[in-house]
JSON list of C-alpha atoms in Angstrom, two decimals:
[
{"chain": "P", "resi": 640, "resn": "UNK", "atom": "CA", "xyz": [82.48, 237.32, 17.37]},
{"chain": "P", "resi": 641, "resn": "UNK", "atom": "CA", "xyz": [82.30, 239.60, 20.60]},
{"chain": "P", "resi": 642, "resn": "UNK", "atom": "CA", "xyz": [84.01, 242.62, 20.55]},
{"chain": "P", "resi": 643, "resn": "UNK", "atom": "CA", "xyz": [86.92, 243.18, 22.99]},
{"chain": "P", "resi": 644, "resn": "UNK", "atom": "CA", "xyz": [87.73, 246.68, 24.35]},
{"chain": "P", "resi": 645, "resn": "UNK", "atom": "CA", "xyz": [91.04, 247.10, 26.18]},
{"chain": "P", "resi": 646, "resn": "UNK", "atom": "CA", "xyz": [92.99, 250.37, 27.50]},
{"chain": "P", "resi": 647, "resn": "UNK", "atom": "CA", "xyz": [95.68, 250.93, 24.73]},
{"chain": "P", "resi": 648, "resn": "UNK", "atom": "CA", "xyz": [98.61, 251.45, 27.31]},
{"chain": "P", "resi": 649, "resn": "UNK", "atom": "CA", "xyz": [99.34, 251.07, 31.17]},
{"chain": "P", "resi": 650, "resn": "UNK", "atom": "CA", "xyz": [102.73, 251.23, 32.97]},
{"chain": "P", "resi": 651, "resn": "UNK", "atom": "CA", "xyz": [104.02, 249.83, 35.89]},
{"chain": "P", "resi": 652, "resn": "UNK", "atom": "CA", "xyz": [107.09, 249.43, 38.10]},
{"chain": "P", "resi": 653, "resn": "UNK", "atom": "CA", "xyz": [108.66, 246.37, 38.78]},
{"chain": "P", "resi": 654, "resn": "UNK", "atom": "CA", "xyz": [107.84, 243.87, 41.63]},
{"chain": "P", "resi": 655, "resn": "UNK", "atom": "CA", "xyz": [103.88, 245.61, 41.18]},
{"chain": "P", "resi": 656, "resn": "UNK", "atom": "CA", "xyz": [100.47, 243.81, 40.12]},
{"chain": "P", "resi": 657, "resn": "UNK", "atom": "CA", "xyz": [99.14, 244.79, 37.02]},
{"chain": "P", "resi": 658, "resn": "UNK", "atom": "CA", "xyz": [95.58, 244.00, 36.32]},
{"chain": "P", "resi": 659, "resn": "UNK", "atom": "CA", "xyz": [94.25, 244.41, 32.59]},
{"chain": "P", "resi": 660, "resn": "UNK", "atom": "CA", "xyz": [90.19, 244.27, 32.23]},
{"chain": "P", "resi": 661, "resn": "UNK", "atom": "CA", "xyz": [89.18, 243.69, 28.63]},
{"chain": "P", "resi": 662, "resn": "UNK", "atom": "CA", "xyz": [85.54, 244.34, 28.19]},
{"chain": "P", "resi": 663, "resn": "UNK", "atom": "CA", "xyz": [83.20, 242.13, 26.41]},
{"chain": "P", "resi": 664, "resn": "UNK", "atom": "CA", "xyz": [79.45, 242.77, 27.13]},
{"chain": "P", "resi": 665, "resn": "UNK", "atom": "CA", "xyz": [78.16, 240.23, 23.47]},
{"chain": "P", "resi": 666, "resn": "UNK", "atom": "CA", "xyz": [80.08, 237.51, 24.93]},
{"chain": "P", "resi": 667, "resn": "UNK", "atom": "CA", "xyz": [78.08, 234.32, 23.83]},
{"chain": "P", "resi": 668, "resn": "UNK", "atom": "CA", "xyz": [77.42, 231.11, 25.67]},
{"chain": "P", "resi": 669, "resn": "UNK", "atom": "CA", "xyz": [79.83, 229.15, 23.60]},
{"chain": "P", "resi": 670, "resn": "UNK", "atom": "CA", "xyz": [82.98, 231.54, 23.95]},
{"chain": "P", "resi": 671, "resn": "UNK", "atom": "CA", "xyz": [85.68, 231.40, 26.25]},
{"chain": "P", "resi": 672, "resn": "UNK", "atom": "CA", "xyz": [88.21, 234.05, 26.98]},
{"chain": "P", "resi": 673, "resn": "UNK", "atom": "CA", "xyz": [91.73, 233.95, 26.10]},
{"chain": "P", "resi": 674, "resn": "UNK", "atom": "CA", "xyz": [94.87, 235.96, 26.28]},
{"chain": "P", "resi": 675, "resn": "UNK", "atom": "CA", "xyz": [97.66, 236.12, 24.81]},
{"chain": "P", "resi": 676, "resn": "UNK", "atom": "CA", "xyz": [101.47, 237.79, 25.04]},
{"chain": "P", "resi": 677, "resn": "UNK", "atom": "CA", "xyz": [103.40, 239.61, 22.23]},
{"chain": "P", "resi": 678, "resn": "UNK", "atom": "CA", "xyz": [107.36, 240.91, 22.71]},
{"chain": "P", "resi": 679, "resn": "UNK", "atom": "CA", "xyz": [108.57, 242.62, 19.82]},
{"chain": "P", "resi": 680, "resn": "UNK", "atom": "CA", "xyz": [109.32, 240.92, 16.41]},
{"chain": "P", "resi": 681, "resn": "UNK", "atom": "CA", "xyz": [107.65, 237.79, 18.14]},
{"chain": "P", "resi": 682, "resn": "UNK", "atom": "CA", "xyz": [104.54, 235.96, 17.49]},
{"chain": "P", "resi": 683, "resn": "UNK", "atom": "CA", "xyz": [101.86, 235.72, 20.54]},
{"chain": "P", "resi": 684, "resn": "UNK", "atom": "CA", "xyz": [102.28, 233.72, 23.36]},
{"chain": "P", "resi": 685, "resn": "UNK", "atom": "CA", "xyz": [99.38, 231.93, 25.10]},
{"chain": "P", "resi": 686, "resn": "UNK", "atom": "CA", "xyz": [99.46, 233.22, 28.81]},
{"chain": "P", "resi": 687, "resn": "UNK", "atom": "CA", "xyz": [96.30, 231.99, 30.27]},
{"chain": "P", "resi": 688, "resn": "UNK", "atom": "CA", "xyz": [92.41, 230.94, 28.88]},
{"chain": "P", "resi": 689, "resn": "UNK", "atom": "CA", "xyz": [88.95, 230.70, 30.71]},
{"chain": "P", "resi": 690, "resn": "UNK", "atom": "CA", "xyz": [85.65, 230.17, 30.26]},
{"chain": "P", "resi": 691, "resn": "UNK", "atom": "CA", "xyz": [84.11, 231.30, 33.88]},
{"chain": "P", "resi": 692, "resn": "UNK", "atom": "CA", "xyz": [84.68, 232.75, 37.21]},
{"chain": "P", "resi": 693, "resn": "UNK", "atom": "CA", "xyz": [89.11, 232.33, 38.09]},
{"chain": "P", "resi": 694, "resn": "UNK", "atom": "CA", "xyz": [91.83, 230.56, 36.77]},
{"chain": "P", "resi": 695, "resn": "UNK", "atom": "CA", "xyz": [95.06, 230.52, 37.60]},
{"chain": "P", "resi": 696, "resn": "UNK", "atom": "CA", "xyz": [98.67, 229.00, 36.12]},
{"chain": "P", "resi": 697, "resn": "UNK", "atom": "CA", "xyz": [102.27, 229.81, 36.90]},
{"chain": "P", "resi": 698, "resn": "UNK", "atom": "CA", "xyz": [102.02, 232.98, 34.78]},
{"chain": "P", "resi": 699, "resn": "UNK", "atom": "CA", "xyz": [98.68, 234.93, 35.71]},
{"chain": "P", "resi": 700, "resn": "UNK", "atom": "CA", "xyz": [95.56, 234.99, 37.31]},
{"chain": "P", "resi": 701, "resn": "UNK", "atom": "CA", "xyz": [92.27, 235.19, 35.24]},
{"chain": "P", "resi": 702, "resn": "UNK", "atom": "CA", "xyz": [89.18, 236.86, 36.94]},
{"chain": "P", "resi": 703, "resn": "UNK", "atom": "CA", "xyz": [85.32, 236.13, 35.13]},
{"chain": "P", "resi": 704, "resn": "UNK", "atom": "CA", "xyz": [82.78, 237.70, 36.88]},
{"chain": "P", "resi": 705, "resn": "UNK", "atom": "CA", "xyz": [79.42, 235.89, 36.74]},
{"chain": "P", "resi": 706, "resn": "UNK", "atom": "CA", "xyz": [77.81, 237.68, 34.07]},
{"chain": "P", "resi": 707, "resn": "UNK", "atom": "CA", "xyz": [81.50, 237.33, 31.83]},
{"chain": "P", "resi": 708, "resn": "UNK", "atom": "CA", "xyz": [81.02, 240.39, 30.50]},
{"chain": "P", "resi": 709, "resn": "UNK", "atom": "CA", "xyz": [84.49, 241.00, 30.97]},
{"chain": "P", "resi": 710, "resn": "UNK", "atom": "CA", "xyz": [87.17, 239.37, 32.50]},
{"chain": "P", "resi": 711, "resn": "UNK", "atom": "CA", "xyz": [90.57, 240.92, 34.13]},
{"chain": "P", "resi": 712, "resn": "UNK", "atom": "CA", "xyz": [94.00, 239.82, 33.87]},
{"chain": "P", "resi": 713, "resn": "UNK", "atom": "CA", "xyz": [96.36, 239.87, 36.63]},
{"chain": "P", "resi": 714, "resn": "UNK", "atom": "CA", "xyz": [100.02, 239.80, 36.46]},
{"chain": "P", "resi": 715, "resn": "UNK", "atom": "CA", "xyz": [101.09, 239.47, 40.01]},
{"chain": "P", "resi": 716, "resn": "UNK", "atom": "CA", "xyz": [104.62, 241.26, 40.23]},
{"chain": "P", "resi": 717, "resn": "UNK", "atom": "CA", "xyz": [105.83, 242.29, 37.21]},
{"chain": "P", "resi": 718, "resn": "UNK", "atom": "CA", "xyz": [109.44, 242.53, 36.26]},
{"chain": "P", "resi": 719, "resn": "UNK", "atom": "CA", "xyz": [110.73, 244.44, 33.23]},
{"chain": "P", "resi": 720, "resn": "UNK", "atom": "CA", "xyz": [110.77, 241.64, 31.23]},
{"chain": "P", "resi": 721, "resn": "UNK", "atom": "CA", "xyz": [106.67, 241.08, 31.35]},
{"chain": "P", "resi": 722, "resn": "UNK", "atom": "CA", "xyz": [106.94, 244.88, 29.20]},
{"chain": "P", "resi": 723, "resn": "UNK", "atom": "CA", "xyz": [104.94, 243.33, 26.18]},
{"chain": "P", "resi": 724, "resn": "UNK", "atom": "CA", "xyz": [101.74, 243.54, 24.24]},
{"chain": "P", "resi": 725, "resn": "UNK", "atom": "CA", "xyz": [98.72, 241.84, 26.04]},
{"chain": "P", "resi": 726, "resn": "UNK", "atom": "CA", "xyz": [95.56, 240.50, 24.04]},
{"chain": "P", "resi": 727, "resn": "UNK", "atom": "CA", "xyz": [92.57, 239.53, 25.02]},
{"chain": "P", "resi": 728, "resn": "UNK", "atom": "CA", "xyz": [90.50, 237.28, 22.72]},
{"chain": "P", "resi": 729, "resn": "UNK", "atom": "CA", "xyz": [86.74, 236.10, 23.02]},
{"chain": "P", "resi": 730, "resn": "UNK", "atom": "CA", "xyz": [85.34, 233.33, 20.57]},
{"chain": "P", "resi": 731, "resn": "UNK", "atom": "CA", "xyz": [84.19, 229.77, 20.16]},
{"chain": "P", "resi": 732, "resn": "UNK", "atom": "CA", "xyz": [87.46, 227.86, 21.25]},
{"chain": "P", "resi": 733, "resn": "UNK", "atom": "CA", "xyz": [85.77, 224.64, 20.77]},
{"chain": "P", "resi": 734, "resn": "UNK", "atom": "CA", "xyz": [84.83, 225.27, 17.22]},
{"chain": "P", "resi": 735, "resn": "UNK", "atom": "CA", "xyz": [87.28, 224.50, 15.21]},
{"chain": "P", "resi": 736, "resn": "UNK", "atom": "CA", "xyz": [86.72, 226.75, 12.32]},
{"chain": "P", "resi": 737, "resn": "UNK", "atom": "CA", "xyz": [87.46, 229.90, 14.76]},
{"chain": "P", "resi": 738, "resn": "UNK", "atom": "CA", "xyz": [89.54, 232.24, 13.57]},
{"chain": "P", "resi": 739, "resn": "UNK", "atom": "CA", "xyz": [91.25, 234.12, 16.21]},
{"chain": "P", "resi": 740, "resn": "UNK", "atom": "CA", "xyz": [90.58, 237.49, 15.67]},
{"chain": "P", "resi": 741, "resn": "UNK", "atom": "CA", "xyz": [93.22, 240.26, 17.59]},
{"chain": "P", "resi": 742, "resn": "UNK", "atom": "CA", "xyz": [91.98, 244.05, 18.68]},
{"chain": "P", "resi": 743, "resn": "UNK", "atom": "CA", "xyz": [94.38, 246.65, 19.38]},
{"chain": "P", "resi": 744, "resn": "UNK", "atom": "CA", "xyz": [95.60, 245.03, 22.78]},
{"chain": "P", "resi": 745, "resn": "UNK", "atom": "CA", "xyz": [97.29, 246.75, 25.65]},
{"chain": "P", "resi": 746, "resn": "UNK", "atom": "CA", "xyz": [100.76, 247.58, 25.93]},
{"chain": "P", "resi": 747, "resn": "UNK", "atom": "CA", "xyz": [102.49, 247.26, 29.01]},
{"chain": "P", "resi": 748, "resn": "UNK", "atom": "CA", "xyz": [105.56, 248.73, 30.15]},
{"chain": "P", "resi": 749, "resn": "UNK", "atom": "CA", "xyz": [106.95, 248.09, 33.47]},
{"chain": "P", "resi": 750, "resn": "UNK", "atom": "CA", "xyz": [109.38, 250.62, 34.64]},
{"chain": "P", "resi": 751, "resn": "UNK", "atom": "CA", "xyz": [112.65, 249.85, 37.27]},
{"chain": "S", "resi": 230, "resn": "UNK", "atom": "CA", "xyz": [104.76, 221.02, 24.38]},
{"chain": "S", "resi": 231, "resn": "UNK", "atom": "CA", "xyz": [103.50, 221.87, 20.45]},
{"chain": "S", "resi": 232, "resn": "UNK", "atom": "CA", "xyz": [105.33, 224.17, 18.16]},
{"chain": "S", "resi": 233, "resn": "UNK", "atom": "CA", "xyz": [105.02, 225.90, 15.38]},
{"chain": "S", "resi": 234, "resn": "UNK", "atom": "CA", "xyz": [108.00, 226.89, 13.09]},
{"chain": "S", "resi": 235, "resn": "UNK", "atom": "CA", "xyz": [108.34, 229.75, 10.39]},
{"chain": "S", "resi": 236, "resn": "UNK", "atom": "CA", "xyz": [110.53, 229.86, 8.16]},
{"chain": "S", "resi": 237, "resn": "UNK", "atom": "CA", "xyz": [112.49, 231.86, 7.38]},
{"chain": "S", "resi": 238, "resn": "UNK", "atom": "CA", "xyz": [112.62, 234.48, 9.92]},
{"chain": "S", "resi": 239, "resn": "UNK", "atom": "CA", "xyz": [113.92, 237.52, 8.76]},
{"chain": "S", "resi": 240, "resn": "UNK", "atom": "CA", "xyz": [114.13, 237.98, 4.38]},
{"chain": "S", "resi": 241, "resn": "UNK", "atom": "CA", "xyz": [115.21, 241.36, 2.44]},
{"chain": "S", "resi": 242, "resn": "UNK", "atom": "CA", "xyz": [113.89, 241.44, -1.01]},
{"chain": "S", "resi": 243, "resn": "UNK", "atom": "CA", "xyz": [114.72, 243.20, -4.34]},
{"chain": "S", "resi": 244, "resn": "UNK", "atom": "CA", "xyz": [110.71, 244.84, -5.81]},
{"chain": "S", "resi": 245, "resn": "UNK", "atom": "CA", "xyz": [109.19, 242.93, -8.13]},
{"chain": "S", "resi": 246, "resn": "UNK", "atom": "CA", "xyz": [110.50, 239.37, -6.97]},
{"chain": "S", "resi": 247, "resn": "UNK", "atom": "CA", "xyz": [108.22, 236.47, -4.97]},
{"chain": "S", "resi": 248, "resn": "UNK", "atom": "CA", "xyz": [109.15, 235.54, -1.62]},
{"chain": "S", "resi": 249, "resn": "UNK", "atom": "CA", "xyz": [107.92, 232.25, 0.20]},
{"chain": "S", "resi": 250, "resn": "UNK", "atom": "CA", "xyz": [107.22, 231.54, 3.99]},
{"chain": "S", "resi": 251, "resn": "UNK", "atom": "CA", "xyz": [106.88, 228.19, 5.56]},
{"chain": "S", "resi": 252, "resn": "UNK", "atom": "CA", "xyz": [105.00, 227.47, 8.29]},
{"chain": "S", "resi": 253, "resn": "UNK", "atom": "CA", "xyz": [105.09, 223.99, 10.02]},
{"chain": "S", "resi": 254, "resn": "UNK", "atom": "CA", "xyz": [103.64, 222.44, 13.15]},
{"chain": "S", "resi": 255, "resn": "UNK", "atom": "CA", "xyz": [106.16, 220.03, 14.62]},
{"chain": "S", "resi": 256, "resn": "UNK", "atom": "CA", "xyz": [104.74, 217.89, 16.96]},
{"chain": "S", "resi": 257, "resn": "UNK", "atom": "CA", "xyz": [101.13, 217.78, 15.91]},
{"chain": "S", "resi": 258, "resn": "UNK", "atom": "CA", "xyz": [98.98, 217.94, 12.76]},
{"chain": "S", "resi": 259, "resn": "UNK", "atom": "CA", "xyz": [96.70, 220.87, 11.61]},
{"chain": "S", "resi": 260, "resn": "UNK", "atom": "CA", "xyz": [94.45, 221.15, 8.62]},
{"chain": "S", "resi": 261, "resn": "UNK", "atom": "CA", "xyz": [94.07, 224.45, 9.12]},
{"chain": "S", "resi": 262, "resn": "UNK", "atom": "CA", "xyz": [96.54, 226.82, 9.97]},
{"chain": "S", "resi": 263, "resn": "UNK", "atom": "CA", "xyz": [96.07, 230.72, 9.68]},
{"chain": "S", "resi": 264, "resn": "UNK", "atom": "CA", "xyz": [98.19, 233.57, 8.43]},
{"chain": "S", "resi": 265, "resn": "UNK", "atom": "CA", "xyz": [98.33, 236.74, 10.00]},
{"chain": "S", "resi": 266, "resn": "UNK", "atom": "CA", "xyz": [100.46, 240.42, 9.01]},
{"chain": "S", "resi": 267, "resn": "UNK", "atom": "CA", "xyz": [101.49, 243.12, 11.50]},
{"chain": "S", "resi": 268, "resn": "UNK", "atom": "CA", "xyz": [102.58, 246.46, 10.65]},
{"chain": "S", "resi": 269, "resn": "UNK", "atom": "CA", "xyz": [104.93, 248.68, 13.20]},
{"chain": "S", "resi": 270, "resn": "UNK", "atom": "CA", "xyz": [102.96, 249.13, 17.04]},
{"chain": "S", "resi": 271, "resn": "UNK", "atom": "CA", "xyz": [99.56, 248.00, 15.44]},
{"chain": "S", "resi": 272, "resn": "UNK", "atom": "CA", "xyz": [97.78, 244.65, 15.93]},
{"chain": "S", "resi": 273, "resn": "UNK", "atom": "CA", "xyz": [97.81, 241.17, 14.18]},
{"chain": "S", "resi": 274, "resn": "UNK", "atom": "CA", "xyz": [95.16, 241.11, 11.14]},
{"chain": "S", "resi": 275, "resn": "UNK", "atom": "CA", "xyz": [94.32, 238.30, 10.05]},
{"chain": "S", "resi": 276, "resn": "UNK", "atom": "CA", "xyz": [95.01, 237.81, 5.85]},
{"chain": "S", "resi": 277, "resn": "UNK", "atom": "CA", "xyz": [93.50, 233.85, 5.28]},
{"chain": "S", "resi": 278, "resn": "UNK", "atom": "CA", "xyz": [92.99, 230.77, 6.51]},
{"chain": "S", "resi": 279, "resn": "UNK", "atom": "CA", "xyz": [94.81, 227.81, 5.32]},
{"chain": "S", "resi": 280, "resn": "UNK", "atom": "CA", "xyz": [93.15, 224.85, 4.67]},
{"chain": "S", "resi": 281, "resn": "UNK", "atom": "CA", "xyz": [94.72, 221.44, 4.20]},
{"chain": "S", "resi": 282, "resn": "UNK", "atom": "CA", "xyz": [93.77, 219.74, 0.83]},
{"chain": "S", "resi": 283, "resn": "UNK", "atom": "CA", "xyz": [91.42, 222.79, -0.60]},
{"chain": "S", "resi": 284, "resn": "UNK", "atom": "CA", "xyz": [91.67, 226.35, -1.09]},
{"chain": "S", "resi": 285, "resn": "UNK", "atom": "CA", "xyz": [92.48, 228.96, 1.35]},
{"chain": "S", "resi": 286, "resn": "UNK", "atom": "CA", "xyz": [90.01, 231.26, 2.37]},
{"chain": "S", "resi": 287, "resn": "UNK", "atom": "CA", "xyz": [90.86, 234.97, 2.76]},
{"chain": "S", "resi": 288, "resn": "UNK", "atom": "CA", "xyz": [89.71, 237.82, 4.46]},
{"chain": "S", "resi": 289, "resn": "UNK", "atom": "CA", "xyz": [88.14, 241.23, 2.78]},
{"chain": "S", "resi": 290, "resn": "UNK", "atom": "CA", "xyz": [90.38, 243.39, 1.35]},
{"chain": "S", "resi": 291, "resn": "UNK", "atom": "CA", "xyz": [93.43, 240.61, 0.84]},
{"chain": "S", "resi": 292, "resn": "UNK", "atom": "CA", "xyz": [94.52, 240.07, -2.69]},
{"chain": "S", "resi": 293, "resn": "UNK", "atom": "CA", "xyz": [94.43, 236.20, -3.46]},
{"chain": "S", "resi": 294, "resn": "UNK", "atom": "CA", "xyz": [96.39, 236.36, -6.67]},
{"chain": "S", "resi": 295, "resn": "UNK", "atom": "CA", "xyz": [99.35, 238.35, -4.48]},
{"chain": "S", "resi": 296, "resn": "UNK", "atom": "CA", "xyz": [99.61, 236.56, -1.60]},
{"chain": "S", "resi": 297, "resn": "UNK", "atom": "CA", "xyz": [99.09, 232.64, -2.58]},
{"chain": "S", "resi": 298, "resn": "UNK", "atom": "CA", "xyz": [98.85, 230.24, 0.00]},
{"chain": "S", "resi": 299, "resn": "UNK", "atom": "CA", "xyz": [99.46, 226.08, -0.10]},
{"chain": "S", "resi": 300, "resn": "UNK", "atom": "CA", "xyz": [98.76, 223.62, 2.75]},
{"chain": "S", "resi": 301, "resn": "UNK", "atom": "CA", "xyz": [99.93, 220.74, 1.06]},
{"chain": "S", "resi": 302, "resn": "UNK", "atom": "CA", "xyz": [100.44, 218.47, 4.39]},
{"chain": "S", "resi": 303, "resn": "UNK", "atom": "CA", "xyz": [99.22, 218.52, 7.41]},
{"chain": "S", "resi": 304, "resn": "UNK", "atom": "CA", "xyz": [101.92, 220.08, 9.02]},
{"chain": "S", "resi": 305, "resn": "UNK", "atom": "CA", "xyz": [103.25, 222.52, 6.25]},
{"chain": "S", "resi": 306, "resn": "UNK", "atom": "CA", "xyz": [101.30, 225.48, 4.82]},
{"chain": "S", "resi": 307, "resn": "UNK", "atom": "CA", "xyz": [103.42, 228.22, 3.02]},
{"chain": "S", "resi": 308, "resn": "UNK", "atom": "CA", "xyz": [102.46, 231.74, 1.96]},
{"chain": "S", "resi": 309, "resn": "UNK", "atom": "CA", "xyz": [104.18, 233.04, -1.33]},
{"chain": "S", "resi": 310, "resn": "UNK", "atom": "CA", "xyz": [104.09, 237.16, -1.57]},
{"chain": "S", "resi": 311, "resn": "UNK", "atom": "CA", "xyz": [104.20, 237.52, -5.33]},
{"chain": "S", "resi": 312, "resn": "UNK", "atom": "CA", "xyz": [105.71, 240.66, -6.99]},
{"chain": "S", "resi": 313, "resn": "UNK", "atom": "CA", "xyz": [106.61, 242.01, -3.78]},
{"chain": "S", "resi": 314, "resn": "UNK", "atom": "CA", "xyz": [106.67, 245.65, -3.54]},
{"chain": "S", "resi": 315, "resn": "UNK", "atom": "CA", "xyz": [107.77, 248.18, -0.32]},
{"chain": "S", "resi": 316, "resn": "UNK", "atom": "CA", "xyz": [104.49, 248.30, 0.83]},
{"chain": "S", "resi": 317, "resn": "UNK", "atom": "CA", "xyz": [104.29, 244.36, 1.64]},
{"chain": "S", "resi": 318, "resn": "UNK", "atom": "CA", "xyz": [107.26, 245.01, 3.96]},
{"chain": "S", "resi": 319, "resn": "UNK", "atom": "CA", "xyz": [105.82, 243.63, 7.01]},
{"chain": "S", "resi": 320, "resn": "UNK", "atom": "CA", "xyz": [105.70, 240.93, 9.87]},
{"chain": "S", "resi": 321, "resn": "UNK", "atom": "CA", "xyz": [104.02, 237.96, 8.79]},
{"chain": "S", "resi": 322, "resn": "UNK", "atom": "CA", "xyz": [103.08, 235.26, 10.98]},
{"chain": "S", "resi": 323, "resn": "UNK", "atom": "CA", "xyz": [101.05, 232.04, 10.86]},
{"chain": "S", "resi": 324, "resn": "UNK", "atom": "CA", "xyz": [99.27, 230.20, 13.68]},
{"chain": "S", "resi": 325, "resn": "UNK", "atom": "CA", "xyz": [97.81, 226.79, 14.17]},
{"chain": "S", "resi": 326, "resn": "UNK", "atom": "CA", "xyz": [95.58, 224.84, 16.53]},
{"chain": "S", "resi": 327, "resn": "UNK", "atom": "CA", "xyz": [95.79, 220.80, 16.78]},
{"chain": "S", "resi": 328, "resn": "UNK", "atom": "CA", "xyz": [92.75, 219.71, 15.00]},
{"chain": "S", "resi": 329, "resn": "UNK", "atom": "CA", "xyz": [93.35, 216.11, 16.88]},
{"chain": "S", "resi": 330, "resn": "UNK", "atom": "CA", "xyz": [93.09, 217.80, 20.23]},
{"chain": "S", "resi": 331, "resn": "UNK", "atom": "CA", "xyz": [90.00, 219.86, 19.32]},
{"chain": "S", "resi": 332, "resn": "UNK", "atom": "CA", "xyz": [88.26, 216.76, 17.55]},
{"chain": "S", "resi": 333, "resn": "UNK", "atom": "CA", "xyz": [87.92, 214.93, 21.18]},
{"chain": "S", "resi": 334, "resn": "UNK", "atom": "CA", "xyz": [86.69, 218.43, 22.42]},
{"chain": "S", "resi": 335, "resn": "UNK", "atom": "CA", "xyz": [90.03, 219.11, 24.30]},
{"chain": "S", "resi": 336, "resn": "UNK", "atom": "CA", "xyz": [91.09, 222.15, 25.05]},
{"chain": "S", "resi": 337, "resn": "UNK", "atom": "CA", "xyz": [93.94, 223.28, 23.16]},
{"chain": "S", "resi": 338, "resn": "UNK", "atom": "CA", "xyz": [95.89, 226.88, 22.68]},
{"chain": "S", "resi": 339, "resn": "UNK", "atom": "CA", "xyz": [96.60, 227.79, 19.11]},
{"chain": "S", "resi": 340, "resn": "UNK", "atom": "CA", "xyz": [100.39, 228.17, 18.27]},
{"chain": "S", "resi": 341, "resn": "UNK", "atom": "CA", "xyz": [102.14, 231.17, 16.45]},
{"chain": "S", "resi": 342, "resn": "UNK", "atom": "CA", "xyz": [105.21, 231.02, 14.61]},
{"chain": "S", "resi": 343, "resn": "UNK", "atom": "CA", "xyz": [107.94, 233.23, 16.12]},
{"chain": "S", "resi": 344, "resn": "UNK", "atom": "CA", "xyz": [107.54, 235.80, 12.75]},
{"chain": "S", "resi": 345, "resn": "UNK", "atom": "CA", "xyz": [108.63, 236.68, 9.51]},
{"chain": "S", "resi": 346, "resn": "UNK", "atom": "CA", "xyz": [110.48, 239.85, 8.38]},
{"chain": "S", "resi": 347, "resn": "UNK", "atom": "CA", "xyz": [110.05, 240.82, 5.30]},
{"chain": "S", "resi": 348, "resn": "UNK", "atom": "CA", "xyz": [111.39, 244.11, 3.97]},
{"chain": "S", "resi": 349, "resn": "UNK", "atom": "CA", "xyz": [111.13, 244.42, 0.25]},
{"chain": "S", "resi": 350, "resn": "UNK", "atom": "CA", "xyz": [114.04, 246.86, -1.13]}
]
């Protein structure tokens, strides 16, 4: 599975973007890119998957670059409640034998 | 949309006793469903996978014989923490993807339960 590296912590203030880049560079053909949410005493939360260049939803923004050796997350204006753990998660979503495996993630906190 | 339910979701527990956890997908069917444990401010690590109708598989370093696992259905695995001592106090959670979904190759999220508690006394 491809290796994720994420900055441990970032803070914000409210009504800001936050982007998130999670580095990948042994990304294989088959794997997409996925993050994923965590509050406190909560399991994860899907927020937003890709496979390549941008996606968007209601949430967040997801940014691929052509080569997908990483991919950036964008939280356009946070509010305090968006404080949370955010993962980012590389693998063969097709295959259904994937295990999901987590890294360290980044925690957010957005400030008033 | 699909959910997945733990149960239950906090549980305080004397040392030396067995403790079980449910996990169940609601609206959808898995035969496989994962288990995960999360100490304080660190990330999820995955213990085993649950596999519907066989035997789970686990990762390195998790004991089998402590932490037993049983996917009886298709929408029910539970994970039984045998002679539970302090250091299993944790958060335990299980995840699950729809197998249906992924067997006509569409895209689906996988599911976590909201959590469970467990402080052993």
């Amino acid at each position: 599975l491809a290796k994720t590296t994420q900055p441990i912590s970032m803070d914000s203030y409210e009504g800001q973007e936050v982007n998130i880049t999670c580095s990948h560079n042994n990304i294989a053909t088959n794997d997409y890119i996925t993050w994923y949410q965590q509050f406190p005493s909560q399991g994860p939360r899907f927020i937003i998957q890709g496979y390549k260049t941008k996606v968007t939803n209601e949430v967040a923004s997801l940014f691929i670059p052509a080569d997908r050796k990483s991919s950036t997350l964008s939280l356009p204006r946070v509010s305090l409640s968006d404080t949370a753990v955010y993962y980012c998660l590389v693998g063969p979503w097709m295959d259904s034998s994937y295990k999901l495996i987590f890294g360290s993630g980044t925690r957010l906190l957005v400030r008033p | 949309g699909a959910v997945v339910s733990q149960h239950p979701s906090w549980v305080i527990c004397k040392s030396g006793t067995s403790v079980k956890i449910e996990c169940r997908s609601l609206d959808f069917q898995a035969t496989t469903m994962f288990w995960y444990r999360q100490f304080p401010k660190q990330s999820l690590m995955l213990m085993a996978t649950s596999n519907e109708g066989s035997k789970a598989t686990y990762e390195q370093g998790v004991e089998k014989d402590k932490f037993l696992i049983n996917h009886a259905s298709l929408t029910l695995s539970t994970l039984t923490v045998t002679s539970a001592h302090p250091e299993d106090s944790s958060f335990y959670i299980c995840s699950a993807r729809d197998g249906a979904r992924l067997n006509r190759l569409s895209n689906t999220e996988a599911f976590f339960g909201q959590g469970t508690r467990l402080t052993v006394v």
